[in-house]
PDB file of C-alpha atoms in Angstrom:
ATOM      1  CA  MET A   1     120.965 162.080  27.044  1.00  0.00           C
ATOM      2  CA  ASN A   2     119.862 160.015  23.304  1.00  0.00           C
ATOM      3  CA  PRO A   3     116.645 159.428  22.610  1.00  0.00           C
ATOM      4  CA  LEU A   4     116.019 155.290  23.752  1.00  0.00           C
ATOM      5  CA  ILE A   5     116.450 152.799  20.867  1.00  0.00           C
ATOM      6  CA  PRO A   6     114.697 149.191  21.493  1.00  0.00           C
ATOM      7  CA  PRO A   7     117.817 146.608  20.558  1.00  0.00           C
ATOM      8  CA  GLY A   8     118.219 145.823  17.151  1.00  0.00           C
ATOM      9  CA  ALA A   9     115.865 148.513  15.787  1.00  0.00           C
ATOM     10  CA  ARG A  10     117.153 151.959  13.562  1.00  0.00           C
ATOM     11  CA  ALA A  11     114.778 155.449  14.091  1.00  0.00           C
ATOM     12  CA  ASP A  12     114.192 157.261  10.620  1.00  0.00           C
ATOM     13  CA  ARG A  13     111.647 160.589   9.480  1.00  0.00           C
ATOM     14  CA  LEU A  14     108.364 160.181   7.541  1.00  0.00           C
ATOM     15  CA  ASP A  15     106.889 162.402   6.108  1.00  0.00           C
ATOM     16  CA  THR A  16     103.061 161.795   5.694  1.00  0.00           C
ATOM     17  CA  PRO A  17     100.501 164.825   5.646  1.00  0.00           C
ATOM     18  CA  THR A  18     100.004 164.919   9.128  1.00  0.00           C
ATOM     19  CA  GLY A  19     103.732 166.139   9.536  1.00  0.00           C
ATOM     20  CA  ARG A  20     107.199 164.461   9.892  1.00  0.00           C
ATOM     21  CA  LEU A  21     106.477 161.085  12.042  1.00  0.00           C
ATOM     22  CA  ARG A  22     109.706 159.237  13.832  1.00  0.00           C
ATOM     23  CA  VAL A  23     109.761 155.524  13.069  1.00  0.00           C
ATOM     24  CA  LEU A  24     111.314 152.784  14.337  1.00  0.00           C
ATOM     25  CA  SER A  25     111.491 149.773  11.738  1.00  0.00           C
ATOM     26  CA  ALA A  26     113.268 146.718  12.262  1.00  0.00           C
ATOM     27  CA  GLY A  27     113.708 143.669  10.559  1.00  0.00           C
ATOM     28  CA  PRO A  28     114.535 142.740   6.776  1.00  0.00           C
ATOM     29  CA  GLU A  29     112.988 144.846   4.746  1.00  0.00           C
ATOM     30  CA  THR A  30     110.293 141.920   2.827  1.00  0.00           C
ATOM     31  CA  ARG A  31     107.466 142.063   1.029  1.00  0.00           C
ATOM     32  CA  ASP A  32     106.604 138.621   0.907  1.00  0.00           C
ATOM     33  CA  ARG A  33     104.536 138.652   4.024  1.00  0.00           C
ATOM     34  CA  PRO A  34     102.618 141.577   5.690  1.00  0.00           C
ATOM     35  CA  PRO A  35     104.623 143.978   8.198  1.00  0.00           C
ATOM     36  CA  LEU A  36     104.021 143.924  12.433  1.00  0.00           C
ATOM     37  CA  LEU A  37     103.053 147.665  12.795  1.00  0.00           C
ATOM     38  CA  LEU A  38     103.047 148.682  16.938  1.00  0.00           C
ATOM     39  CA  VAL A  39     101.168 151.583  18.072  1.00  0.00           C
ATOM     40  CA  HIS A  40     102.525 152.917  21.648  1.00  0.00           C
ATOM     41  CA  GLY A  41     100.470 153.839  24.627  1.00  0.00           C
ATOM     42  CA  GLY A  42      99.180 157.136  25.944  1.00  0.00           C
ATOM     43  CA  GLY A  43     100.560 159.151  28.899  1.00  0.00           C
ATOM     44  CA  SER A  44     104.623 159.975  27.774  1.00  0.00           C
ATOM     45  CA  ASP A  45     104.818 157.097  26.467  1.00  0.00           C
ATOM     46  CA  ASN A  46     106.593 156.195  22.726  1.00  0.00           C
ATOM     47  CA  ALA A  47     107.098 153.859  20.115  1.00  0.00           C
ATOM     48  CA  ALA A  48     110.822 153.059  21.786  1.00  0.00           C
ATOM     49  CA  ILE A  49     109.409 152.997  25.593  1.00  0.00           C
ATOM     50  CA  SER A  50     106.176 150.355  24.217  1.00  0.00           C
ATOM     51  CA  TRP A  51     108.409 147.886  22.079  1.00  0.00           C
ATOM     52  CA  HIS A  52     111.295 148.142  23.451  1.00  0.00           C
ATOM     53  CA  GLY A  53     111.624 144.301  24.510  1.00  0.00           C
ATOM     54  CA  LEU A  54     109.760 143.325  21.614  1.00  0.00           C
ATOM     55  CA  MET A  55     110.694 145.004  18.209  1.00  0.00           C
ATOM     56  CA  GLY A  56     114.444 142.638  18.284  1.00  0.00           C
ATOM     57  CA  PRO A  57     112.739 139.526  18.876  1.00  0.00           C
ATOM     58  CA  LEU A  58     109.624 139.596  17.021  1.00  0.00           C
ATOM     59  CA  ALA A  59     111.893 141.297  13.967  1.00  0.00           C
ATOM     60  CA  GLU A  60     113.761 138.413  13.241  1.00  0.00           C
ATOM     61  CA  ARG A  61     111.134 136.811  10.290  1.00  0.00           C
ATOM     62  CA  ARG A  62     109.232 140.348   9.913  1.00  0.00           C
ATOM     63  CA  THR A  63     109.515 143.677   9.162  1.00  0.00           C
ATOM     64  CA  VAL A  64     108.250 145.384  12.241  1.00  0.00           C
ATOM     65  CA  LEU A  65     107.877 149.017  12.375  1.00  0.00           C
ATOM     66  CA  ALA A  66     106.457 151.518  15.229  1.00  0.00           C
ATOM     67  CA  PRO A  67     105.650 155.209  14.775  1.00  0.00           C
ATOM     68  CA  ASP A  68     105.917 157.827  17.094  1.00  0.00           C
ATOM     69  CA  LEU A  69     102.389 159.635  16.607  1.00  0.00           C
ATOM     70  CA  PRO A  70     101.728 163.026  16.939  1.00  0.00           C
ATOM     71  CA  GLY A  71     102.885 164.594  19.931  1.00  0.00           C
ATOM     72  CA  PHE A  72     104.800 161.749  21.586  1.00  0.00           C
ATOM     73  CA  GLY A  73     108.167 160.561  21.333  1.00  0.00           C
ATOM     74  CA  GLY A  74     110.443 161.809  18.189  1.00  0.00           C
ATOM     75  CA  SER A  75     106.969 163.120  17.083  1.00  0.00           C
ATOM     76  CA  MET A  76     106.309 166.136  19.853  1.00  0.00           C
ATOM     77  CA  ASP A  77     106.800 169.194  17.201  1.00  0.00           C
ATOM     78  CA  VAL A  78     103.682 167.833  15.211  1.00  0.00           C
ATOM     79  CA  PRO A  79     100.123 168.983  16.724  1.00  0.00           C
ATOM     80  CA  PRO A  80      98.412 166.356  18.559  1.00  0.00           C
ATOM     81  CA  VAL A  81      95.322 165.513  16.281  1.00  0.00           C
ATOM     82  CA  GLY A  82      92.878 164.719  19.277  1.00  0.00           C
ATOM     83  CA  GLY A  83      91.217 161.045  19.946  1.00  0.00           C
ATOM     84  CA  ALA A  84      91.765 157.438  18.810  1.00  0.00           C
ATOM     85  CA  ASP A  85      90.006 157.401  15.520  1.00  0.00           C
ATOM     86  CA  ALA A  86      92.252 161.020  14.567  1.00  0.00           C
ATOM     87  CA  LEU A  87      95.290 158.796  15.550  1.00  0.00           C
ATOM     88  CA  ALA A  88      93.708 155.624  13.850  1.00  0.00           C
ATOM     89  CA  ASP A  89      94.152 157.699  10.044  1.00  0.00           C
ATOM     90  CA  VAL A  90      97.230 159.031  10.631  1.00  0.00           C
ATOM     91  CA  VAL A  91      98.160 155.332  10.950  1.00  0.00           C
ATOM     92  CA  ALA A  92      96.929 154.756   7.494  1.00  0.00           C
ATOM     93  CA  GLU A  93      98.736 157.977   6.766  1.00  0.00           C
ATOM     94  CA  VAL A  94     102.407 156.171   7.787  1.00  0.00           C
ATOM     95  CA  MET A  95     101.200 152.804   6.016  1.00  0.00           C
ATOM     96  CA  ASP A  96     100.239 155.207   2.390  1.00  0.00           C
ATOM     97  CA  SER A  97     103.475 156.562   3.261  1.00  0.00           C
ATOM     98  CA  LEU A  98     105.599 153.631   3.680  1.00  0.00           C
ATOM     99  CA  GLU A  99     103.853 151.738   0.589  1.00  0.00           C
ATOM    100  CA  LEU A 100     102.178 149.659   2.796  1.00  0.00           C
ATOM    101  CA  THR A 101      98.896 148.066   2.042  1.00  0.00           C
ATOM    102  CA  ARG A 102      98.536 145.593   4.785  1.00  0.00           C
ATOM    103  CA  ALA A 103      99.481 145.024   7.974  1.00  0.00           C
ATOM    104  CA  ILE A 104      99.403 143.504  11.160  1.00  0.00           C
ATOM    105  CA  VAL A 105      98.531 145.909  14.106  1.00  0.00           C
ATOM    106  CA  GLY A 106      99.484 145.765  17.175  1.00  0.00           C
ATOM    107  CA  GLY A 107      98.768 148.215  20.266  1.00  0.00           C
ATOM    108  CA  VAL A 108      99.304 148.535  23.564  1.00  0.00           C
ATOM    109  CA  SER A 109      96.594 150.528  25.519  1.00  0.00           C
ATOM    110  CA  MET A 110      95.673 153.799  23.996  1.00  0.00           C
ATOM    111  CA  GLY A 111      97.012 152.444  20.394  1.00  0.00           C
ATOM    112  CA  GLY A 112      95.050 149.534  21.428  1.00  0.00           C
ATOM    113  CA  ASP A 113      92.223 151.853  21.429  1.00  0.00           C
ATOM    114  CA  VAL A 114      93.619 153.181  17.902  1.00  0.00           C
ATOM    115  CA  ALA A 115      94.336 149.475  16.386  1.00  0.00           C
ATOM    116  CA  LEU A 116      90.818 148.677  17.074  1.00  0.00           C
ATOM    117  CA  ASN A 117      89.748 152.052  15.078  1.00  0.00           C
ATOM    118  CA  LEU A 118      92.133 151.473  12.137  1.00  0.00           C
ATOM    119  CA  ALA A 119      90.151 147.821  11.801  1.00  0.00           C
ATOM    120  CA  LEU A 120      86.856 149.482  11.649  1.00  0.00           C
ATOM    121  CA  ARG A 121      87.743 152.620   9.792  1.00  0.00           C
ATOM    122  CA  HIS A 122      90.399 151.285   7.376  1.00  0.00           C
ATOM    123  CA  PRO A 123      89.459 147.193   7.455  1.00  0.00           C
ATOM    124  CA  ASP A 124      91.311 146.008   4.546  1.00  0.00           C
ATOM    125  CA  ARG A 125      95.020 147.452   6.050  1.00  0.00           C
ATOM    126  CA  VAL A 126      94.815 145.252   8.657  1.00  0.00           C
ATOM    127  CA  ALA A 127      95.260 141.920   8.547  1.00  0.00           C
ATOM    128  CA  GLY A 128      95.700 140.764  12.087  1.00  0.00           C
ATOM    129  CA  LEU A 129      95.108 142.365  16.036  1.00  0.00           C
ATOM    130  CA  VAL A 130      97.711 141.870  18.606  1.00  0.00           C
ATOM    131  CA  LEU A 131      96.221 144.267  21.268  1.00  0.00           C
ATOM    132  CA  ILE A 132      97.369 144.480  24.980  1.00  0.00           C
ATOM    133  CA  ALA A 133      95.354 145.647  27.933  1.00  0.00           C
ATOM    134  CA  PRO A 134      93.210 147.300  24.745  1.00  0.00           C
ATOM    135  CA  GLY A 135      91.554 151.257  25.386  1.00  0.00           C
ATOM    136  CA  GLY A 136      88.299 151.804  23.496  1.00  0.00           C
ATOM    137  CA  LEU A 137      86.296 148.594  25.483  1.00  0.00           C
ATOM    138  CA  ILE A 138      85.276 150.127  28.726  1.00  0.00           C
ATOM    139  CA  PRO A 139      81.978 152.500  29.208  1.00  0.00           C
ATOM    140  CA  LEU A 140      82.514 154.164  31.977  1.00  0.00           C
ATOM    141  CA  PHE A 141      86.047 154.992  33.499  1.00  0.00           C
ATOM    142  CA  ARG A 142      86.194 152.733  36.919  1.00  0.00           C
ATOM    143  CA  ASN A 143      83.176 153.738  38.726  1.00  0.00           C
ATOM    144  CA  ARG A 144      80.573 157.008  37.990  1.00  0.00           C
ATOM    145  CA  ALA A 145      82.555 159.129  40.477  1.00  0.00           C
ATOM    146  CA  THR A 146      85.684 158.184  39.169  1.00  0.00           C
ATOM    147  CA  HIS A 147      84.334 158.850  35.777  1.00  0.00           C
ATOM    148  CA  PHE A 148      83.074 162.508  36.248  1.00  0.00           C
ATOM    149  CA  TRP A 149      86.095 163.915  37.672  1.00  0.00           C
ATOM    150  CA  ALA A 150      88.384 162.305  35.443  1.00  0.00           C
ATOM    151  CA  TRP A 151      85.844 164.210  32.780  1.00  0.00           C
ATOM    152  CA  ALA A 152      86.030 167.798  34.525  1.00  0.00           C
ATOM    153  CA  GLY A 153      89.447 167.376  34.829  1.00  0.00           C
ATOM    154  CA  THR A 154      89.511 167.389  30.441  1.00  0.00           C
ATOM    155  CA  ARG A 155      87.602 170.571  30.793  1.00  0.00           C
ATOM    156  CA  VAL A 156      90.075 172.703  32.203  1.00  0.00           C
ATOM    157  CA  PRO A 157      90.747 175.195  30.183  1.00  0.00           C
ATOM    158  CA  ASP A 158      94.436 175.662  28.730  1.00  0.00           C
ATOM    159  CA  PRO A 159      95.860 178.184  30.401  1.00  0.00           C
ATOM    160  CA  LEU A 160      95.206 175.767  33.763  1.00  0.00           C
ATOM    161  CA  LEU A 161      95.915 172.398  32.167  1.00  0.00           C
ATOM    162  CA  LEU A 162      98.910 173.208  30.764  1.00  0.00           C
ATOM    163  CA  PRO A 163     100.935 174.224  33.580  1.00  0.00           C
ATOM    164  CA  LEU A 164      99.020 171.124  35.861  1.00  0.00           C
ATOM    165  CA  VAL A 165     100.362 168.413  33.260  1.00  0.00           C
ATOM    166  CA  ARG A 166     103.696 169.753  33.328  1.00  0.00           C
ATOM    167  CA  LEU A 167     103.660 169.689  37.070  1.00  0.00           C
ATOM    168  CA  SER A 168     102.799 166.152  36.898  1.00  0.00           C
ATOM    169  CA  GLY A 169     106.025 165.224  35.366  1.00  0.00           C
ATOM    170  CA  ARG A 170     107.551 165.524  39.271  1.00  0.00           C
ATOM    171  CA  PHE A 171     105.835 162.379  40.052  1.00  0.00           C
ATOM    172  CA  THR A 172     106.275 160.363  36.818  1.00  0.00           C
ATOM    173  CA  ARG A 173     108.286 157.915  38.130  1.00  0.00           C
ATOM    174  CA  SER A 174     105.896 156.842  40.881  1.00  0.00           C
ATOM    175  CA  ALA A 175     102.909 156.530  38.768  1.00  0.00           C
ATOM    176  CA  VAL A 176     104.632 154.232  36.217  1.00  0.00           C
ATOM    177  CA  ARG A 177     105.558 151.889  39.086  1.00  0.00           C
ATOM    178  CA  ALA A 178     101.815 152.319  39.897  1.00  0.00           C
ATOM    179  CA  VAL A 179     100.530 150.977  36.925  1.00  0.00           C
ATOM    180  CA  VAL A 180     102.603 147.331  37.206  1.00  0.00           C
ATOM    181  CA  LYS A 181     101.831 143.842  39.815  1.00  0.00           C
ATOM    182  CA  ASP A 182     105.617 144.422  40.797  1.00  0.00           C
ATOM    183  CA  PRO A 183     107.826 147.082  39.488  1.00  0.00           C
ATOM    184  CA  GLY A 184     111.015 145.514  39.590  1.00  0.00           C
ATOM    185  CA  THR A 185     110.045 143.628  35.413  1.00  0.00           C
ATOM    186  CA  LEU A 186     110.658 147.723  34.255  1.00  0.00           C
ATOM    187  CA  PRO A 187     114.010 147.782  32.852  1.00  0.00           C
ATOM    188  CA  GLY A 188     115.014 151.135  34.319  1.00  0.00           C
ATOM    189  CA  PRO A 189     116.243 152.533  30.857  1.00  0.00           C
ATOM    190  CA  VAL A 190     112.314 152.546  29.965  1.00  0.00           C
ATOM    191  CA  ILE A 191     111.293 154.216  33.469  1.00  0.00           C
ATOM    192  CA  ASP A 192     113.991 156.903  32.695  1.00  0.00           C
ATOM    193  CA  GLU A 193     112.586 157.748  29.150  1.00  0.00           C
ATOM    194  CA  PHE A 194     109.780 157.485  30.521  1.00  0.00           C
ATOM    195  CA  VAL A 195     109.941 160.273  33.024  1.00  0.00           C
ATOM    196  CA  ARG A 196     112.137 162.232  30.297  1.00  0.00           C
ATOM    197  CA  GLU A 197     109.042 162.540  28.133  1.00  0.00           C
ATOM    198  CA  SER A 198     107.180 163.654  30.841  1.00  0.00           C
ATOM    199  CA  ARG A 199     109.198 166.554  31.483  1.00  0.00           C
ATOM    200  CA  ARG A 200     109.927 168.048  27.988  1.00  0.00           C
ATOM    201  CA  PRO A 201     108.073 171.384  26.960  1.00  0.00           C
ATOM    202  CA  GLY A 202     104.452 169.667  25.155  1.00  0.00           C
ATOM    203  CA  GLY A 203     105.357 166.534  27.157  1.00  0.00           C
ATOM    204  CA  GLY A 204     101.891 164.555  28.743  1.00  0.00           C
ATOM    205  CA  LEU A 205      99.665 167.573  25.447  1.00  0.00           C
ATOM    206  CA  ALA A 206      99.045 164.954  22.826  1.00  0.00           C
ATOM    207  CA  TYR A 207      97.326 162.622  25.585  1.00  0.00           C
ATOM    208  CA  THR A 208      95.273 165.168  27.142  1.00  0.00           C
ATOM    209  CA  ARG A 209      93.557 165.804  24.095  1.00  0.00           C
ATOM    210  CA  TYR A 210      93.176 161.960  23.253  1.00  0.00           C
ATOM    211  CA  ASN A 211      91.331 161.718  27.142  1.00  0.00           C
ATOM    212  CA  GLN A 212      89.653 165.010  25.685  1.00  0.00           C
ATOM    213  CA  ALA A 213      88.225 163.336  23.401  1.00  0.00           C
ATOM    214  CA  SER A 214      87.622 159.904  25.154  1.00  0.00           C
ATOM    215  CA  ILE A 215      85.928 161.394  27.898  1.00  0.00           C
ATOM    216  CA  GLY A 216      82.424 162.736  28.332  1.00  0.00           C
ATOM    217  CA  ARG A 217      80.266 164.121  31.407  1.00  0.00           C
ATOM    218  CA  HIS A 218      78.324 160.915  31.510  1.00  0.00           C
ATOM    219  CA  ARG A 219      80.514 157.976  29.790  1.00  0.00           C
ATOM    220  CA  MET A 220      83.386 157.193  28.156  1.00  0.00           C
ATOM    221  CA  LEU A 221      83.252 158.184  24.222  1.00  0.00           C
ATOM    222  CA  ASN A 222      85.286 156.192  22.325  1.00  0.00           C
ATOM    223  CA  ASP A 223      83.512 153.066  23.652  1.00  0.00           C
ATOM    224  CA  LEU A 224      83.482 150.646  20.724  1.00  0.00           C
ATOM    225  CA  SER A 225      82.198 147.645  22.660  1.00  0.00           C
ATOM    226  CA  GLU A 226      78.920 147.290  20.256  1.00  0.00           C
ATOM    227  CA  ARG A 227      81.276 147.563  16.825  1.00  0.00           C
ATOM    228  CA  VAL A 228      84.336 144.914  17.845  1.00  0.00           C
ATOM    229  CA  ALA A 229      82.028 142.867  16.095  1.00  0.00           C
ATOM    230  CA  GLU A 230      82.316 144.226  13.093  1.00  0.00           C
ATOM    231  CA  ILE A 231      86.113 143.410  13.310  1.00  0.00           C
ATOM    232  CA  SER A 232      86.874 140.260  11.192  1.00  0.00           C
ATOM    233  CA  ALA A 233      90.504 140.271  11.142  1.00  0.00           C
ATOM    234  CA  PRO A 234      91.448 137.703  13.404  1.00  0.00           C
ATOM    235  CA  THR A 235      92.675 139.220  17.124  1.00  0.00           C
ATOM    236  CA  LEU A 236      95.180 138.317  20.221  1.00  0.00           C
ATOM    237  CA  LEU A 237      93.656 140.386  23.008  1.00  0.00           C
ATOM    238  CA  LEU A 238      96.400 139.945  26.336  1.00  0.00           C
ATOM    239  CA  HIS A 239      95.439 141.368  29.406  1.00  0.00           C
ATOM    240  CA  GLY A 240      97.136 141.986  32.685  1.00  0.00           C
ATOM    241  CA  GLU A 241      94.150 140.718  35.622  1.00  0.00           C
ATOM    242  CA  ASP A 242      96.016 142.866  38.034  1.00  0.00           C
ATOM    243  CA  ASP A 243      95.861 145.980  35.990  1.00  0.00           C
ATOM    244  CA  PRO A 244      94.708 148.994  37.726  1.00  0.00           C
ATOM    245  CA  ILE A 245      93.880 151.133  34.869  1.00  0.00           C
ATOM    246  CA  VAL A 246      91.848 149.247  32.342  1.00  0.00           C
ATOM    247  CA  ASP A 247      89.227 146.864  33.389  1.00  0.00           C
ATOM    248  CA  PRO A 248      90.127 143.341  31.678  1.00  0.00           C
ATOM    249  CA  ALA A 249      86.272 142.955  31.509  1.00  0.00           C
ATOM    250  CA  GLY A 250      86.306 145.615  28.532  1.00  0.00           C
ATOM    251  CA  SER A 251      88.770 142.438  26.829  1.00  0.00           C
ATOM    252  CA  ARG A 252      86.444 139.984  28.072  1.00  0.00           C
ATOM    253  CA  ARG A 253      83.540 141.198  26.317  1.00  0.00           C
ATOM    254  CA  ALA A 254      85.737 142.267  23.313  1.00  0.00           C
ATOM    255  CA  ALA A 255      86.536 138.043  23.130  1.00  0.00           C
ATOM    256  CA  GLU A 256      82.970 136.935  23.650  1.00  0.00           C
ATOM    257  CA  ARG A 257      81.890 139.673  20.357  1.00  0.00           C
ATOM    258  CA  MET A 258      84.880 139.020  18.047  1.00  0.00           C
ATOM    259  CA  PRO A 259      84.256 136.310  15.155  1.00  0.00           C
ATOM    260  CA  ASP A 260      88.159 135.157  15.786  1.00  0.00           C
ATOM    261  CA  ALA A 261      89.708 136.261  18.730  1.00  0.00           C
ATOM    262  CA  ARG A 262      91.127 135.323  21.451  1.00  0.00           C
ATOM    263  CA  LEU A 263      91.927 136.508  25.610  1.00  0.00           C
ATOM    264  CA  VAL A 264      94.871 135.614  27.376  1.00  0.00           C
ATOM    265  CA  GLU A 265      94.247 137.009  30.456  1.00  0.00           C
ATOM    266  CA  ILE A 266      97.790 137.002  32.425  1.00  0.00           C
ATOM    267  CA  PRO A 267      98.169 136.589  36.185  1.00  0.00           C
ATOM    268  CA  ASP A 268     100.029 139.095  38.910  1.00  0.00           C
ATOM    269  CA  CYS A 269     100.171 141.160  36.000  1.00  0.00           C
ATOM    270  CA  GLY A 270      99.179 144.945  35.944  1.00  0.00           C
ATOM    271  CA  HIS A 271      99.295 147.543  32.498  1.00  0.00           C
ATOM    272  CA  TRP A 272     102.281 146.620  30.928  1.00  0.00           C
ATOM    273  CA  ALA A 273     102.034 143.450  30.468  1.00  0.00           C
ATOM    274  CA  GLN A 274     104.653 143.794  27.544  1.00  0.00           C
ATOM    275  CA  SER A 275     107.462 144.803  30.066  1.00  0.00           C
ATOM    276  CA  GLU A 276     105.987 142.714  33.427  1.00  0.00           C
ATOM    277  CA  ARG A 277     105.674 139.725  31.936  1.00  0.00           C
ATOM    278  CA  HIS A 278     108.347 139.942  28.317  1.00  0.00           C
ATOM    279  CA  ASP A 279     108.598 136.236  27.726  1.00  0.00           C
ATOM    280  CA  LEU A 280     105.104 134.924  27.881  1.00  0.00           C
ATOM    281  CA  VAL A 281     103.770 138.333  25.774  1.00  0.00           C
ATOM    282  CA  LEU A 282     106.317 137.397  23.374  1.00  0.00           C
ATOM    283  CA  GLU A 283     106.148 133.629  23.489  1.00  0.00           C
ATOM    284  CA  ARG A 284     101.748 134.682  22.489  1.00  0.00           C
ATOM    285  CA  ILE A 285     102.598 137.172  20.222  1.00  0.00           C
ATOM    286  CA  LEU A 286     104.445 134.637  18.073  1.00  0.00           C
ATOM    287  CA  ASP A 287     102.572 131.976  18.279  1.00  0.00           C
ATOM    288  CA  PHE A 288      99.685 134.021  17.028  1.00  0.00           C
ATOM    289  CA  LEU A 289     101.920 135.369  13.725  1.00  0.00           C
ATOM    290  CA  GLU A 290     102.188 132.138  12.898  1.00  0.00           C
ATOM    291  CA  ARG A 291      98.203 131.216  12.736  1.00  0.00           C
ATOM    292  CA  VAL A 292      97.566 134.250  11.696  1.00  0.00           C
ATOM    293  CA  ASP A 293     100.573 134.282   8.469  1.00  0.00           C
ATOM    294  CA  PRO A 294     102.862 130.903   8.709  1.00  0.00           C
ATOM    295  CA  SER A 295     106.162 131.597   7.870  1.00  0.00           C
ATOM    296  CA  PRO A 296     107.522 130.446   4.611  1.00  0.00           C
ATOM    297  CA  ALA A 297     108.877 126.607   4.307  1.00  0.00           C
ATOM    298  CA  PRO A 298     112.476 126.841   3.713  1.00  0.00           C
TER     299      PRO A 298
END
């Protein structure tokens, strides 16, 4: 089966210091305005899954780029690098290899965590942020008991952990449907690709490494809630009100603390707002892009 490619996008391979990564691209190749650089989520996600319905419409007026991070999708053969800080440096490498000085950076879930780290570690590279149900903004995973067992799961030695990761691939279809409010909103090809990725050799390993770097025994190690005030880039946060994975409270706190941020909470929506409420998310992103970087006069 051929890999999923979003309508209107093309796939290329890009050499970076970390490895040869797959990068999806769409839209006009123009240097007169910053491109939109999109970072996918975790689990068995990749750029084509996260941004399947958005790349084409967003690319009508600007370049849109979406890399597969090490250990995900078309970059599965590149060894995972760990947490969101290391992944942010990989995104900076992608920008260097593409000779991009700045970009408007979008991220969903884990990708939102990566985008926040990029804005903190490489602030001059980020012209704006679009964060969909971003990770990296909660001090504790759900409650103390759940957090402890999540941490304990990340401490299992690889000889036991990796077979469990492979076994979990058998239940991916049910798991995907559980993170959204209405499973009927998810395109079939997107679900099929997510399942296929979870069953590939090495599928889920990179996300395991991210979780190992993110979940501490008593707290989240990647919680940036106290640092988001340092981010001056204009920011749009989009979060489903019924998200069962990432608590919307983290996005609320971030929107209050960031100098130039707006939060849109989306009713009747779970974790994958870009798929569940595609039209609304697209509209809000386009409005934000026009505010941050207006279209040139005809």
